[in-house]
Coordinates of C-alpha atoms and ligand atoms in Angstrom, one line a residue:
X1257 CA 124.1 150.8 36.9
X1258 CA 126.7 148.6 35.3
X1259 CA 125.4 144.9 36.3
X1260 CA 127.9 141.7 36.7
X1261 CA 129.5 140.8 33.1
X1262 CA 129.3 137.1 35.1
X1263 CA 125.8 137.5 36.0
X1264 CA 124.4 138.5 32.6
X1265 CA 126.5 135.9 30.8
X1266 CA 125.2 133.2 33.3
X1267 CA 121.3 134.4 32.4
X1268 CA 122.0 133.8 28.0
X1269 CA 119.3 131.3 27.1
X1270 CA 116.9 131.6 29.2
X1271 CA 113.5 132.0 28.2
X1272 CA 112.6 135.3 28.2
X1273 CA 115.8 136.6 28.7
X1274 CA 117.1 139.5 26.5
X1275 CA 120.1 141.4 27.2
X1276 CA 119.9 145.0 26.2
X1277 CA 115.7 145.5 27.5
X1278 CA 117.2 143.7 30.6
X1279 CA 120.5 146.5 30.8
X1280 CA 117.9 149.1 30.3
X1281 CA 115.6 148.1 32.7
X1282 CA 118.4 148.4 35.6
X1283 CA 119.1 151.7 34.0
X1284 CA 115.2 153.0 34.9
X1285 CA 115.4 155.0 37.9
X1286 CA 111.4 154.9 38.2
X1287 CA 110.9 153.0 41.6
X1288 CA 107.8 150.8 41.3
X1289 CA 106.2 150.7 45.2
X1290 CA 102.9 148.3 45.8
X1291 CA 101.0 147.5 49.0
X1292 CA 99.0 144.5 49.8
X1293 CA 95.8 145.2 51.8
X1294 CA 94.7 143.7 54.7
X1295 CA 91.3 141.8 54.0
X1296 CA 90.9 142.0 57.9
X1297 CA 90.9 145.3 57.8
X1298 CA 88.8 147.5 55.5
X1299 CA 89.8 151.2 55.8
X1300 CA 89.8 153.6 53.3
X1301 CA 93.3 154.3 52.2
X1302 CA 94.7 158.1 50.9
X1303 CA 96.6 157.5 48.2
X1304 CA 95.6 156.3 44.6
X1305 CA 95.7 152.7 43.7
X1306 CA 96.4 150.7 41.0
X1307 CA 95.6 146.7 40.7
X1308 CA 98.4 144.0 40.8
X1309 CA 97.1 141.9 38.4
X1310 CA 97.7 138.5 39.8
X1311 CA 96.2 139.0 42.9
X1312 CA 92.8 140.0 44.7
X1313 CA 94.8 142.0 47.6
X1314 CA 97.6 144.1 45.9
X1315 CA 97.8 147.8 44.5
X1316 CA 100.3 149.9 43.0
X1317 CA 101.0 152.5 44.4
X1318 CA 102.4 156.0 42.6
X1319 CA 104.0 158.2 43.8
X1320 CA 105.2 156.5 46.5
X1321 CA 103.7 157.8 49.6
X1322 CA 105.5 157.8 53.1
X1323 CA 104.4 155.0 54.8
X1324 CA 105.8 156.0 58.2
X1325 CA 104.0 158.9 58.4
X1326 CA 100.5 157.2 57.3
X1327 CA 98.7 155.8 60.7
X1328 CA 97.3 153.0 58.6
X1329 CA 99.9 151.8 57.7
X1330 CA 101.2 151.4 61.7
X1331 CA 97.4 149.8 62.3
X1332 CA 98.1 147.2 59.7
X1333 CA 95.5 148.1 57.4
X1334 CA 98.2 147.3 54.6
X1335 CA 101.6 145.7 53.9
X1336 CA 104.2 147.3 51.9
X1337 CA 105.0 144.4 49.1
X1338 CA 107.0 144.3 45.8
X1339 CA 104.3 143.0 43.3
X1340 CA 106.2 139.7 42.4
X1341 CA 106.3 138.4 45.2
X1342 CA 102.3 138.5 45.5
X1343 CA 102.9 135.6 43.1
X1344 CA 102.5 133.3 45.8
X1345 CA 98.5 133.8 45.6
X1346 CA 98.0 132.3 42.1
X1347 CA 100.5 129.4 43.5
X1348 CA 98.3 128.9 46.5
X1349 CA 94.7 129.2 44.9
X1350 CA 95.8 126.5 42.2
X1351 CA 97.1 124.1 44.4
X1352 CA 93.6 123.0 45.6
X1353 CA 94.2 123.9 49.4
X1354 CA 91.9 127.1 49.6
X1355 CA 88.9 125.1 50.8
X1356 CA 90.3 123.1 53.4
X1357 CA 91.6 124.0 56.6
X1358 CA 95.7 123.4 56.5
X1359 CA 98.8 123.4 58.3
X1360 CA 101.2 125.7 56.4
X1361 CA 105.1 126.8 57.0
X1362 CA 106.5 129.8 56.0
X1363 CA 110.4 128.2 56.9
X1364 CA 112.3 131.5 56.0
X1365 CA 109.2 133.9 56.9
X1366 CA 111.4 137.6 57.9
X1367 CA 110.0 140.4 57.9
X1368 CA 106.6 138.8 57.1
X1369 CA 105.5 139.5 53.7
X1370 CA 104.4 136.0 52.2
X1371 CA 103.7 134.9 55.9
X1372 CA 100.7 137.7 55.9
X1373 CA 99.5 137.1 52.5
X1374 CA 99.2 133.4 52.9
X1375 CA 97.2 134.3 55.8
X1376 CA 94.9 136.2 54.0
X1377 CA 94.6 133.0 51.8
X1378 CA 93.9 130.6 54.4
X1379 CA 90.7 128.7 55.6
X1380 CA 89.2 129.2 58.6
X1381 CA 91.1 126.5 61.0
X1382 CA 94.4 126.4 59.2
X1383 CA 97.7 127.1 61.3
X1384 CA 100.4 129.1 59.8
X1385 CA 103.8 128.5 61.5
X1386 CA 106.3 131.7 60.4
X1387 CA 109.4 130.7 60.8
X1388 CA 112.8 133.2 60.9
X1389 CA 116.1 131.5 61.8
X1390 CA 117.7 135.1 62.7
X1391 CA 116.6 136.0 65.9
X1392 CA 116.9 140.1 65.0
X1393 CA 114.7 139.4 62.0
X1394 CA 112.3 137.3 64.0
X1395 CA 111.2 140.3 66.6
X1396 CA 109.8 142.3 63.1
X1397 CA 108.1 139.0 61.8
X1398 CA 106.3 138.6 64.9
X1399 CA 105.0 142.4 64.8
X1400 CA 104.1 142.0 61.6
X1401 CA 102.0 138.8 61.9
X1402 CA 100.7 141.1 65.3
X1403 CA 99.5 144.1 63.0
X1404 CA 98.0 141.5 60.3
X1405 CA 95.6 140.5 63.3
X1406 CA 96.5 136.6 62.6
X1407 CA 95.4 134.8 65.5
X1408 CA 96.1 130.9 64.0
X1409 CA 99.5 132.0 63.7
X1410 CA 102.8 130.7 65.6
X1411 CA 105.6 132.7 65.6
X1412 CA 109.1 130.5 66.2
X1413 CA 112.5 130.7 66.0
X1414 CA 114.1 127.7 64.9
X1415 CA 117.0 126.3 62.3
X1416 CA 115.2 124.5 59.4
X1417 CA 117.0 121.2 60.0
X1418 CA 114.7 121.5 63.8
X1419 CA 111.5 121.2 61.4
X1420 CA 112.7 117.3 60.2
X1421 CA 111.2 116.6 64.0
X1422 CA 107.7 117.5 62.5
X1423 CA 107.5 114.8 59.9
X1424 CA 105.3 115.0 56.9
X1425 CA 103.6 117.3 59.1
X1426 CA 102.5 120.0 56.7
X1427 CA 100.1 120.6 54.0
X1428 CA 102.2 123.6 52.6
X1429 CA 105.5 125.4 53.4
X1430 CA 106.6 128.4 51.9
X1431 CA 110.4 128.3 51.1
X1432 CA 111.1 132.2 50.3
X1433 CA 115.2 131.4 50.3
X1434 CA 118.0 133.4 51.2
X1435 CA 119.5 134.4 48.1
X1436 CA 122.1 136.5 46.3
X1437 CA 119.5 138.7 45.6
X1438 CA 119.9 139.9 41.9
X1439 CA 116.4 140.9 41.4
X1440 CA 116.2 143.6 43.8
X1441 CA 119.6 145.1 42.1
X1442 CA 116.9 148.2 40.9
X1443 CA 116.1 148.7 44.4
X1444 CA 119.1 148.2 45.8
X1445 CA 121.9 149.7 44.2
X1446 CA 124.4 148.3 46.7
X1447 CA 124.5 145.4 46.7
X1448 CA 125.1 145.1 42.7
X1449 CA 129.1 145.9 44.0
X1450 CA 128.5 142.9 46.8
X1451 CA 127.4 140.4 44.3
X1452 CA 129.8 137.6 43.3
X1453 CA 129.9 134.1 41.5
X1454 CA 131.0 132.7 44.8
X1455 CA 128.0 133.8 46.9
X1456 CA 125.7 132.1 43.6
X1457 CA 127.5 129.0 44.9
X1458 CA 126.9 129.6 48.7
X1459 CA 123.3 130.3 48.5
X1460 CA 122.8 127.3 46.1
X1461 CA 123.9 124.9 48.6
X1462 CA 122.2 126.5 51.7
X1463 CA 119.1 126.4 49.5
X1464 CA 119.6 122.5 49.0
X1465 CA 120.4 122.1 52.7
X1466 CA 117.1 123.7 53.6
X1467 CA 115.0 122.0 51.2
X1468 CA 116.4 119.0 52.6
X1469 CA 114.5 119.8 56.1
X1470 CA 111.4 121.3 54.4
X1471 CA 111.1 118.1 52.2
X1472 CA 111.3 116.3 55.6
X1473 CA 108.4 118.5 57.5
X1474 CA 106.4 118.3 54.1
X1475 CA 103.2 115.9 54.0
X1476 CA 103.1 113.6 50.8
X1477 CA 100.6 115.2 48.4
X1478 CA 101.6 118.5 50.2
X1479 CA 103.2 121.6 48.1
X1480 CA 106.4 123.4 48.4
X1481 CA 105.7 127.2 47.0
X1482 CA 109.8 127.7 46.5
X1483 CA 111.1 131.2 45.4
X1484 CA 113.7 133.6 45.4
X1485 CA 114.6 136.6 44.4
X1486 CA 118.2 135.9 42.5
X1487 CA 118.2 136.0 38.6
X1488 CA 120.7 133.3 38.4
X1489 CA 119.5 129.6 37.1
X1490 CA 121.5 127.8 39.8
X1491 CA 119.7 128.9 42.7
X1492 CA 116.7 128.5 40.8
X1493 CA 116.2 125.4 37.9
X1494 CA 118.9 124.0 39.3
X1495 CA 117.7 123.6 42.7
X1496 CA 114.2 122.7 41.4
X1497 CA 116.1 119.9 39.2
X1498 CA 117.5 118.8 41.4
X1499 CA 114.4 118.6 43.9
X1500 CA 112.9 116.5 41.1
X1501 CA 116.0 114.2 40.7
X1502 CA 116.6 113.7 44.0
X1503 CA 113.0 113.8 45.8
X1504 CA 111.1 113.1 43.3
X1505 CA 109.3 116.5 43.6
X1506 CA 106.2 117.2 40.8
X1507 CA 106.5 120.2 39.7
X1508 CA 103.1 121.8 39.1
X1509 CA 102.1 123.9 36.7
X1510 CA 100.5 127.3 37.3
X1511 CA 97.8 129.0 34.3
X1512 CA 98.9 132.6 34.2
X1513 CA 97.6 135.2 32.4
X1514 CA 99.8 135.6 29.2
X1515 CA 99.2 140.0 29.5
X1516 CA 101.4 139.6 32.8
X1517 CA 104.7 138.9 31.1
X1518 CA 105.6 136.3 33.3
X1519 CA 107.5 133.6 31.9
X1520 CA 107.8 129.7 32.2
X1521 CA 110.7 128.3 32.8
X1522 CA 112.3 124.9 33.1
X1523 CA 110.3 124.1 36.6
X1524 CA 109.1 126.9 37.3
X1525 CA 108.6 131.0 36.4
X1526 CA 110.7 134.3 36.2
X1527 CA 109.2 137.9 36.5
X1528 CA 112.3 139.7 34.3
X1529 CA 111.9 143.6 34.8
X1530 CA 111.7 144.1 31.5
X1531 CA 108.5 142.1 31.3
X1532 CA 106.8 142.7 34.5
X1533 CA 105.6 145.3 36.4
X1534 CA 107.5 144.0 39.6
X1535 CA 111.4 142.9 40.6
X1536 CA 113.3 140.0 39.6
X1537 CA 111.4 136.8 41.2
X1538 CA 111.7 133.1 40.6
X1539 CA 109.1 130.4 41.7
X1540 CA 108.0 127.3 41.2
X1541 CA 105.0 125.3 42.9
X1542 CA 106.3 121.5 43.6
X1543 CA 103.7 118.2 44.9
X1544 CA 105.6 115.8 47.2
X1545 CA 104.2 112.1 45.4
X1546 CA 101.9 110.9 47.5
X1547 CA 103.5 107.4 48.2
X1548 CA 106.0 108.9 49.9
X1549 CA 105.1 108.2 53.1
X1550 CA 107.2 109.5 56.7
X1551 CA 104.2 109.2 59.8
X1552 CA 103.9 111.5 61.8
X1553 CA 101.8 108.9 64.1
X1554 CA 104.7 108.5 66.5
X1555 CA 104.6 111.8 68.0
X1556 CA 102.4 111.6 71.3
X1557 CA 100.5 114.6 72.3
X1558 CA 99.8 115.9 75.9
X1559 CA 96.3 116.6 76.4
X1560 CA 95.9 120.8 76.5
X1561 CA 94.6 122.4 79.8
X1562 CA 93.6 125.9 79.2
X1563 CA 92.3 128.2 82.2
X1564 CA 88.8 129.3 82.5
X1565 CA 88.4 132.6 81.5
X1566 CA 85.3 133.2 83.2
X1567 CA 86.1 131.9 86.7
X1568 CA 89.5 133.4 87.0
X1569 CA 89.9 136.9 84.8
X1570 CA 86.2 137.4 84.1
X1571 CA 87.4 141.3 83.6
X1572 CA 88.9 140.3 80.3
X1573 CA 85.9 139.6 78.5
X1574 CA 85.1 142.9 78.8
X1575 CA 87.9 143.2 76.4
X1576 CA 88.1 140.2 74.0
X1577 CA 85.6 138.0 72.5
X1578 CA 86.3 134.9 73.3
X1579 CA 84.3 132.8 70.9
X1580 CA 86.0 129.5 69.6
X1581 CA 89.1 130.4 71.5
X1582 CA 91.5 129.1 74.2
X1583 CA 93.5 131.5 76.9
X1584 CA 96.4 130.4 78.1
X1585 CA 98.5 131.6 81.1
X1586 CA 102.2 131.6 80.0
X1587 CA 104.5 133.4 82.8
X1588 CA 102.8 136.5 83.5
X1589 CA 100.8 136.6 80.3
X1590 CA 97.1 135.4 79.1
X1591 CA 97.4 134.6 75.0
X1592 CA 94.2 133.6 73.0
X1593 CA 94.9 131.1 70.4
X1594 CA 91.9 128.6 68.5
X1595 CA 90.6 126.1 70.8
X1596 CA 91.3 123.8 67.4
X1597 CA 94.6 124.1 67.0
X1598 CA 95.5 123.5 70.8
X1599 CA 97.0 119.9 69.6
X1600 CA 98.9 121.6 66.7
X1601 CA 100.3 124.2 69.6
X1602 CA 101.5 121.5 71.9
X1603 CA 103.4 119.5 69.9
X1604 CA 105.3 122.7 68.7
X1605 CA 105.8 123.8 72.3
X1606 CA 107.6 119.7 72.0
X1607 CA 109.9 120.3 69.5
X1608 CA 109.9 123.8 67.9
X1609 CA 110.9 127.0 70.0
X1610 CA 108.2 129.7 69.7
X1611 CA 108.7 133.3 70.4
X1612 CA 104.7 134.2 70.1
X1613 CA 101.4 132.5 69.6
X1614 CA 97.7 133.5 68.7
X1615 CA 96.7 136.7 70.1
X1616 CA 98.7 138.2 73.4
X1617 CA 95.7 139.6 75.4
X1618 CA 97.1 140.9 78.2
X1619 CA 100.4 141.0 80.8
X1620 CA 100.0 141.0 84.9
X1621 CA 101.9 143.9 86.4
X1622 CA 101.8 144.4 90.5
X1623 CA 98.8 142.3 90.2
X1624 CA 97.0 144.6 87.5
X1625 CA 96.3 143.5 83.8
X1626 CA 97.5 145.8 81.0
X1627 CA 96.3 144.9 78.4
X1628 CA 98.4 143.6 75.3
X1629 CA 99.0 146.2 72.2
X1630 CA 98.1 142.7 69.9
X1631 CA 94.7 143.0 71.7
X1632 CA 94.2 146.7 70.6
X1633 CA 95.2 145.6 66.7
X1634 CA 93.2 142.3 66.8
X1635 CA 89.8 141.5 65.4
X1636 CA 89.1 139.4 68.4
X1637 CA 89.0 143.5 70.2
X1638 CA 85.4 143.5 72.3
X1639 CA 83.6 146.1 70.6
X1640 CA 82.5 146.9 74.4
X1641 CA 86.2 148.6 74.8
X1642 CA 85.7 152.7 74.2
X1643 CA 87.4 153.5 71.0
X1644 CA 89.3 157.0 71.2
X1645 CA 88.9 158.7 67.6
X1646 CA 91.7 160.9 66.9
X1647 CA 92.5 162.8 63.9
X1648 CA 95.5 162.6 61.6
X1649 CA 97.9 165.0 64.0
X1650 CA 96.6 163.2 67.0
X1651 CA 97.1 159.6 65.5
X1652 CA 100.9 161.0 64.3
X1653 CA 101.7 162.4 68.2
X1654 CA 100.2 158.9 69.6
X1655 CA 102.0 157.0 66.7
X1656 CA 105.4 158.9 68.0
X1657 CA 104.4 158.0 71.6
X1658 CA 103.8 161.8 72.5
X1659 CA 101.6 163.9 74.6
X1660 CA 98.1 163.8 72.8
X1661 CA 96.3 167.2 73.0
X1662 CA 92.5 166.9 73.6
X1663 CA 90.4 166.8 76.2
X1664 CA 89.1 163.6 77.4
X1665 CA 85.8 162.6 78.1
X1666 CA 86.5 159.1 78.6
X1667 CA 88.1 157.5 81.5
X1668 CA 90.5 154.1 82.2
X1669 CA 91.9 152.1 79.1
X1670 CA 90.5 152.9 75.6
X1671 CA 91.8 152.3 72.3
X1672 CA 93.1 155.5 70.0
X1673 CA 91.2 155.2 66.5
X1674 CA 92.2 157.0 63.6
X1675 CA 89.5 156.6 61.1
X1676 CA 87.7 153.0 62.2
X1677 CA 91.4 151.6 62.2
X1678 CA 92.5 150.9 66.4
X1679 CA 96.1 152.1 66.9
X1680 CA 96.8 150.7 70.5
X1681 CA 95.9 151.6 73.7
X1682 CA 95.7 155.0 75.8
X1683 CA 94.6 154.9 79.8
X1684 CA 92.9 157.7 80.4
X1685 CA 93.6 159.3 84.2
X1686 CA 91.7 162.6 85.4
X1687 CA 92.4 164.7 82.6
X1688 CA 95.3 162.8 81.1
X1689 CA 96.2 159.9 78.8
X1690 CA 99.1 157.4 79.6
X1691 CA 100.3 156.6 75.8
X1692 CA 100.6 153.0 75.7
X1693 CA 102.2 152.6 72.1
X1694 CA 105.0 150.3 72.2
X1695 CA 108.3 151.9 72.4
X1696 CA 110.0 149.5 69.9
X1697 CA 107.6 150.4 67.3
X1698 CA 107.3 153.9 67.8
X1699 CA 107.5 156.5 64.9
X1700 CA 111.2 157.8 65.8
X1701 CA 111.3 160.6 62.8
X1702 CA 109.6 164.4 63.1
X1703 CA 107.0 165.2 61.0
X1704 CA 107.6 167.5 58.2
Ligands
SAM2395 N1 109.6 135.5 53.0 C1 110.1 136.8 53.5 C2 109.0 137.8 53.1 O1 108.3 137.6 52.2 O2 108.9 138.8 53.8 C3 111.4 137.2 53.0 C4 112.4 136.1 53.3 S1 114.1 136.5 52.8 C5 114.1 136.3 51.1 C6 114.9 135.1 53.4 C7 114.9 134.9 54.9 O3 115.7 133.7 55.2 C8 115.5 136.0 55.7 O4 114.6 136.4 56.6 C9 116.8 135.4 56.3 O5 117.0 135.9 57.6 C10 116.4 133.9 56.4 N2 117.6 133.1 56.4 C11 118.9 133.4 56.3 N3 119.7 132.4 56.4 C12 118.9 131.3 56.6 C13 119.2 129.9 56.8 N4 120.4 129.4 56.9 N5 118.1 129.1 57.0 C14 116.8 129.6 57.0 N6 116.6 130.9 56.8 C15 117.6 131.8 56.6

């Protein structure tokens, strides 16, 4: 792979920079694949594993396996991650906000990956708003977040400059920014021929743009966790120097383990390939000083009216446990979502525009309830509802939205199970299953 003369000449001097181990780890064609588990959902995986070292949750993986053909995968039992980004633990864990329950942004959150690991992070009572400006990304970060079984999550679809009408409103925000995206050159071969000193320059000032909105949304004492995956210093010490200059950012510093190769920088880190067991990855963990104070106290909040369950669907708690949690009727729809964060949900309703929130339970159709494929992959799922266990072939056919070949015992609406991990939902007519899989997500390959 011959790499940008511009690119490598731009990347002399920095620490733990060295030309030739940095050449000849582009020139590896040994892929490096890694998973992140899901702490919600404890199955046993098939393939060997090998620890991340800077976080709890991530594996290697090798050789790669192929995810689409592995049901777990599908039931969210794991996330397919590039080990450098999984960075974003250490970040969180040292910034003093793992205790407390928190209000946390991921701004530029598509397709999910640091929105479902922050999750995993989070204290019981903290809201996670994931945020993707593109609407055709936004659809995958919302099944994502759906498969991760996050239920204090709001999914939305907004511009980041939208987010300055939530002032000094969060405790953390994740700014994962578009980039030029050097450090996945290995991975991706072709965009090495895209790359250009001009796009450097474009992303640099979108990055400033956006940080200017984040800043804005950002509580004083709160943390920015900003990171990208571009080698070159302007989109990364630059833009955290000039966070400093200009906001009077603090940049934090984060104890890593000196084994793990990763390197400080001026404000923040780099994971070279040559050094790390990952891609290329910038980040740096930045405090917004305390005294800077923008209130939030102006914004007036309606008071939330959820239904009651009990009185008008009691049905559906045959389904769902219900305990701590709100349902709300939106159009034809009944979504669960923490009775504790019904203040933080209508004042997004007020000024954000979100495409999903909490858990969907279930849809009305010619006045029956079908129940919602989140339901099926939630932990919230009634362990009342039958559970269908079906084995690997089965789990593939359901997985590809096919005719399942058994013989059922069961009747109505049960759940298809391939070892303790719930797929989505089957209803089960005299002799025959309807396979309620949704189509969008729906294994589109043959099996070899
Ligand atoms: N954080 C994600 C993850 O871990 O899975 C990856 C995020 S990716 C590096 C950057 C995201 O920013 C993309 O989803 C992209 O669609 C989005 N994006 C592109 N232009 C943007 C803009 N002008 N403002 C905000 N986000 C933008």
């Amino acid at each position: 792979m011959q790499l940008p003369a511009s690119l490598l000449d731009s990347l002399a001097g920095l620490p733990g920079y060295d030309r030739s181990l940095f050449e000849a780890a582009h020139a590896t064609t040994e892929p490096i694949t890694s998973i992140r588990i899901n702490p919600a959902k404890k199955v046993p995986l098939s393939f060997s594993l090998e620890k991340v070292p800077w976080t709890s949750v991530g594996f290697y993986v090798s050789p790669r396996p192929s995810f689409t053909f592995d049901p777990s995968f599908h039931g969210g039992a794991y996330y397919v991650q590039e080990a450098s980004s999984m960075l974003l633990e250490q970040v969180f864990l040292q910034a003093g906000l793992k205790n407390q329950p928190i209000r946390a942004l991921d701004l530029c959150a598509a397709p999910g990956g640091k929105s479902t690991h922050l999750h995993s992070l989070l204290a019981p009572g903290s809201l996670l708003v994931a945020n993707e400006v593109i609407r055709a990304r936004s659809g995958l970060l919302r099944d994502n977040i759906i498969k991760w079984a996050a239920e204090n999550v709001v999914v939305t679809q907004n511009d980041p400059t939208h987010f300055e009408r939530l002032p000094a409103y969060f405790d953390w925000i994740t700014l994962d920014a578009p980039c030029s995206g050097s450090g996945l050159f290995r991975k991706d071969h072709a965009s090495v021929a895209a790359w250009t000193p001009g796009q450097v320059n474009h992303c640099a000032l979108r990055q400033q743009r956006i940080i200017h909105s984040a800043w804005k949304a950002l509580k004083p004492g709160g943390i920015l966790f900003y990171a990208t995956c571009s080698f070159s210093p302007d989109e990364n010490e630059a833009i955290t120097e000039w966070l400093i200059k200009e906001y009077g950012a603090i940049f934090q510093s984060v104890q890593l383990d000196a084994s793990s190769g990763i390197i400080e920088s001026k404000n923040g880190y780099r994971c070279w390939p040559h050094l790390v067991k990952g891609e290329g990855f910038f980040f740096s963990c930045l405090r917004k000083p305390a005294a800077a104070a923008t209130s939030n106290q102006s914004i007036r909040v309606a008071k939330s009216k959820p239904i009651n369950i009990s009185a008008h669907y009691p049905s559906l708690l045959q389904w769902v446990d219900l305990e701590g949690m709100d349902v709300m009727e939106i159009g034809n729809e009944l979504t669960a979502f923490p009775k504790a964060l019904q203040s933080d949900w209508l004042m997004i309703q007020q000024t954000l525009h979100p495409i999903y929130v909490g858990t969907l339970l279930g849809r009305w159709m010619h006045n029956k309830l079908i129940p919602a494929h989140a339901l099926a992959l939630s932990t919230r799922l009634s362990l009342e509802v039958a559970q269908l266990p079906l084995d690997y072939q089965q789990s593939i056919a359901y997985l590809q939205r096919k005719k399942i070949n058994m013989a059922f015992t069961v009747k109505g609406w049960v759940v298809a199970n391939y070892q303790g991990l719930s797929l989505g939902w089957l209803n089960v007519l005299s002799g025959r299953a309807n396979n309620y899989y949704p189509k969008g997500l729906r294994i589109l390959k043959e099996h070899l």
